[in-house]
Amino acid sequence: MTLTIDYTNMMATAVTGGISESEWAASAAAFEAAHARFRELAASGVVGFVDVVTDEKLLAQSLAFAESAQEKFDDVVVLGIGGSALGTIALRTALLKPGWNALGAAERGGRPRLHVLDNVDPVTIAALLDRLDLARTLWIVISKSGGTAETMSQFLIVHARYGAAGLAPAGNFAFVTDPEQGALRPLARTLGVRALDIPPNVGGRFSVMTPVGILPAALAGIDVRALLAGAADMARRCETTDLRRNPAGVYAVLQWLSDTAHGKTINVFMPYSDQLRDLADWFVQLWAESLGKARRDGSFVGQTPLAALGATDQHSQVQLFMEGPANKTVTFVGVRDRDADLAMPGAFPDVTGVAYLAGHSLAELMGVELRATAGALARRGRPNLTIELERVDAWHLGGLMLLLELATAYGGQLYGVDAFDQPGVELGKQFAYAMLGRPGSEAAIKEWKTLPKPDERWQV
Ligand code: PA5
């Protein structure tokens, strides 16, 4: 089982304008300090996303619930948004058979279909509600704060459907939320709904290894123990303060240096695997919401993460990556052994345009194209690195997710920002509350009223 990072193409030895050996050597001390500050946060219990990967009690909550719920449900629907949804979507795409929800029950091994409603578009929600058998559906309402407007709105609508159908809803819901805070806890008690914990020191986008991701994954039959074991293995690898041996440290420092000293303000995340395409969206949220911040000194920091997919985006965004502004790094994710492979037959030996493909396989083509694109980018002075997974399975995915979470946490320390808050999303929320008439929004209403009104000179 291996997970490696090859960052040759980030360095000046391979790429014009890359990171020099002296810069790299000098950053070891900055990393050591960042590592120490993060370790303090973890050791004092302020930040808990690493601890949860070995928390047997927390795991037991999900496993016990999943066991008791088995066979009762044909469909499981997650209601949540942001960090309460993206991890589950990434796990579903990576670790369940492609097209899972369209498979028959036998092909799913008797496990339920798994849906994630991570938006409040009524068209999507109404369509799903129309398709589901309410009695055979489990709704997992996930919200760390227990009060997110989008998730609570979904819950109210779904809950009312049970009343309208004359069904007692309690057994068809599970809540995943903070042990104390927010509206979901008291609601769980009032409604008699089972509630599972998100530890207070684990925030949304770092919560995939808590019941937020583990409960839906366990219900769908994903090997959650292997996921956590892979994450725990990565946590151990990242205990060292020796930068060269700490994979998350290497990732964080490479991106931070590329951004702050080389103008690489965009971080493209490009797996060469359909199974990992939604992992890119999960990473985008993690990197953006954690590191895109105003610092205390009034400066603004953060790399803009951008999702891409190989080989598909070779026929789309790669043109921009090659010849557009030289402001990007590219993170490729490659897979050594794929679950399936298909060989190209040797038909049409006289047609030069296809004959050369004979005898090669699709997995080989994916690998070759990744290396070719990485090499081409390097040739044009565009830095890139490759994370290689031995295979896409629960163990490697757990390792990769923890690597990226830790890199984000180190990134916060390197940039000098709090990676675990998101004050920038507050004002928009307050304005929305004001328009919806939520009590306590008087100040937001006042501020909203001072905004310029739509001006017909600037409308068409
Ligand atoms: O990462 C985060 O903290 C956010 O993206 C949250 O996950 C998102 O806002 C949803 O919040 P909650 O889980 O409190 O409903």
PDB file of N, CA, C and O and ligand atoms in Angstrom, residues 81-84 142-148 151 198 203-206 285 289 422 429, ligand 1:
ATOM      1  N   ILE A  81     -24.788  20.628   3.482  1.00  0.00           N
ATOM      2  CA  ILE A  81     -24.173  21.517   2.485  1.00  0.00           C
ATOM      3  C   ILE A  81     -22.721  21.756   2.884  1.00  0.00           C
ATOM      4  O   ILE A  81     -22.362  21.607   4.068  1.00  0.00           O
ATOM      5  N   GLY A  82     -21.880  22.115   1.921  1.00  0.00           N
ATOM      6  CA  GLY A  82     -20.469  22.397   2.215  1.00  0.00           C
ATOM      7  C   GLY A  82     -19.789  21.172   2.796  1.00  0.00           C
ATOM      8  O   GLY A  82     -19.917  20.056   2.289  1.00  0.00           O
ATOM      9  N   GLY A  83     -19.100  21.382   3.906  1.00  0.00           N
ATOM     10  CA  GLY A  83     -18.367  20.286   4.535  1.00  0.00           C
ATOM     11  C   GLY A  83     -19.252  19.172   5.047  1.00  0.00           C
ATOM     12  O   GLY A  83     -18.778  18.073   5.348  1.00  0.00           O
ATOM     13  N   SER A  84     -20.536  19.405   5.136  1.00  0.00           N
ATOM     14  CA  SER A  84     -21.450  18.359   5.594  1.00  0.00           C
ATOM     15  C   SER A  84     -21.896  17.457   4.448  1.00  0.00           C
ATOM     16  O   SER A  84     -22.666  16.522   4.669  1.00  0.00           O
ATOM     17  N   ILE A 142     -27.411  16.533   8.281  1.00  0.00           N
ATOM     18  CA  ILE A 142     -26.061  16.774   8.799  1.00  0.00           C
ATOM     19  C   ILE A 142     -25.786  18.271   8.875  1.00  0.00           C
ATOM     20  O   ILE A 142     -25.824  18.975   7.866  1.00  0.00           O
ATOM     21  N   SER A 143     -25.524  18.727  10.087  1.00  0.00           N
ATOM     22  CA  SER A 143     -25.161  20.134  10.252  1.00  0.00           C
ATOM     23  C   SER A 143     -24.392  20.306  11.552  1.00  0.00           C
ATOM     24  O   SER A 143     -24.931  20.049  12.630  1.00  0.00           O
ATOM     25  N   LYS A 144     -23.142  20.727  11.439  1.00  0.00           N
ATOM     26  CA  LYS A 144     -22.336  20.941  12.642  1.00  0.00           C
ATOM     27  C   LYS A 144     -22.968  22.024  13.501  1.00  0.00           C
ATOM     28  O   LYS A 144     -23.138  21.849  14.707  1.00  0.00           O
ATOM     29  N   SER A 145     -23.328  23.128  12.873  1.00  0.00           N
ATOM     30  CA  SER A 145     -23.897  24.241  13.644  1.00  0.00           C
ATOM     31  C   SER A 145     -25.337  23.945  14.043  1.00  0.00           C
ATOM     32  O   SER A 145     -25.882  24.559  14.952  1.00  0.00           O
ATOM     33  N   GLY A 146     -25.946  23.019  13.358  1.00  0.00           N
ATOM     34  CA  GLY A 146     -27.339  22.663  13.668  1.00  0.00           C
ATOM     35  C   GLY A 146     -28.307  23.771  13.314  1.00  0.00           C
ATOM     36  O   GLY A 146     -29.423  23.809  13.856  1.00  0.00           O
ATOM     37  N   GLY A 147     -27.920  24.649  12.415  1.00  0.00           N
ATOM     38  CA  GLY A 147     -28.848  25.739  12.117  1.00  0.00           C
ATOM     39  C   GLY A 147     -28.692  26.306  10.712  1.00  0.00           C
ATOM     40  O   GLY A 147     -29.244  27.358  10.422  1.00  0.00           O
ATOM     41  N   THR A 148     -27.973  25.624   9.842  1.00  0.00           N
ATOM     42  CA  THR A 148     -27.738  26.160   8.499  1.00  0.00           C
ATOM     43  C   THR A 148     -29.058  26.252   7.727  1.00  0.00           C
ATOM     44  O   THR A 148     -29.813  25.280   7.642  1.00  0.00           O
ATOM     45  N   THR A 151     -29.948  23.588   5.009  1.00  0.00           N
ATOM     46  CA  THR A 151     -30.196  22.237   5.519  1.00  0.00           C
ATOM     47  C   THR A 151     -31.500  22.192   6.327  1.00  0.00           C
ATOM     48  O   THR A 151     -32.281  21.237   6.222  1.00  0.00           O
ATOM     49  N   ILE A 198     -20.821  15.164  15.998  1.00  0.00           N
ATOM     50  CA  ILE A 198     -19.619  15.736  15.373  1.00  0.00           C
ATOM     51  C   ILE A 198     -18.871  16.395  16.533  1.00  0.00           C
ATOM     52  O   ILE A 198     -19.403  17.316  17.166  1.00  0.00           O
ATOM     53  N   GLY A 203     -14.446  20.966  12.533  1.00  0.00           N
ATOM     54  CA  GLY A 203     -15.306  21.817  11.710  1.00  0.00           C
ATOM     55  C   GLY A 203     -15.744  21.093  10.443  1.00  0.00           C
ATOM     56  O   GLY A 203     -15.166  20.072  10.060  1.00  0.00           O
ATOM     57  N   GLY A 204     -16.755  21.650   9.786  1.00  0.00           N
ATOM     58  CA  GLY A 204     -17.409  21.012   8.642  1.00  0.00           C
ATOM     59  C   GLY A 204     -16.466  20.399   7.627  1.00  0.00           C
ATOM     60  O   GLY A 204     -16.505  19.200   7.351  1.00  0.00           O
ATOM     61  N   ARG A 205     -15.572  21.220   7.045  1.00  0.00           N
ATOM     62  CA  ARG A 205     -14.756  20.710   5.933  1.00  0.00           C
ATOM     63  C   ARG A 205     -13.660  19.755   6.382  1.00  0.00           C
ATOM     64  O   ARG A 205     -12.984  19.154   5.547  1.00  0.00           O
ATOM     65  N   PHE A 206     -13.482  19.609   7.707  1.00  0.00           N
ATOM     66  CA  PHE A 206     -12.504  18.647   8.227  1.00  0.00           C
ATOM     67  C   PHE A 206     -13.209  17.430   8.843  1.00  0.00           C
ATOM     68  O   PHE A 206     -12.604  16.687   9.596  1.00  0.00           O
ATOM     69  N   GLN A 285     -13.126  23.027  -1.763  1.00  0.00           N
ATOM     70  CA  GLN A 285     -13.749  23.683  -0.605  1.00  0.00           C
ATOM     71  C   GLN A 285     -12.772  23.794   0.564  1.00  0.00           C
ATOM     72  O   GLN A 285     -12.660  24.829   1.220  1.00  0.00           O
ATOM     73  N   GLU A 289     -11.907  27.602   1.531  1.00  0.00           N
ATOM     74  CA  GLU A 289     -12.565  28.146   2.717  1.00  0.00           C
ATOM     75  C   GLU A 289     -11.606  28.226   3.902  1.00  0.00           C
ATOM     76  O   GLU A 289     -11.794  29.022   4.812  1.00  0.00           O
ATOM     77  N   GLN A 422     -14.414  30.670   9.077  1.00  0.00           N
ATOM     78  CA  GLN A 422     -14.858  31.141   7.759  1.00  0.00           C
ATOM     79  C   GLN A 422     -15.668  32.427   7.921  1.00  0.00           C
ATOM     80  O   GLN A 422     -16.831  32.498   7.533  1.00  0.00           O
ATOM     81  N   LYS A 429     -24.740  35.572   4.755  1.00  0.00           N
ATOM     82  CA  LYS A 429     -25.753  34.850   5.554  1.00  0.00           C
ATOM     83  C   LYS A 429     -26.656  35.836   6.272  1.00  0.00           C
ATOM     84  O   LYS A 429     -27.870  35.689   6.305  1.00  0.00           O
TER      85      LYS A 429
HETATM   86  O1  PA5 B   1     -16.512  23.840   6.295  1.00  0.00           O
HETATM   87  C1  PA5 B   1     -17.398  24.445   6.859  1.00  0.00           C
HETATM   88  O2  PA5 B   1     -17.356  24.729   8.072  1.00  0.00           O
HETATM   89  C2  PA5 B   1     -18.641  24.850   6.103  1.00  0.00           C
HETATM   90  O3  PA5 B   1     -18.501  24.642   4.736  1.00  0.00           O
HETATM   91  C3  PA5 B   1     -19.830  24.062   6.620  1.00  0.00           C
HETATM   92  O4  PA5 B   1     -19.622  22.702   6.418  1.00  0.00           O
HETATM   93  C4  PA5 B   1     -21.124  24.499   5.929  1.00  0.00           C
HETATM   94  O5  PA5 B   1     -21.295  25.872   6.058  1.00  0.00           O
HETATM   95  C5  PA5 B   1     -22.310  23.787   6.553  1.00  0.00           C
HETATM   96  O6  PA5 B   1     -22.334  24.065   7.898  1.00  0.00           O
HETATM   97  P1  PA5 B   1     -23.104  23.165   8.928  1.00  0.00           P
HETATM   98  O7  PA5 B   1     -22.470  21.838   8.935  1.00  0.00           O
HETATM   99  O8  PA5 B   1     -22.967  23.876  10.218  1.00  0.00           O
HETATM  100  O9  PA5 B   1     -24.527  23.090   8.466  1.00  0.00           O
END
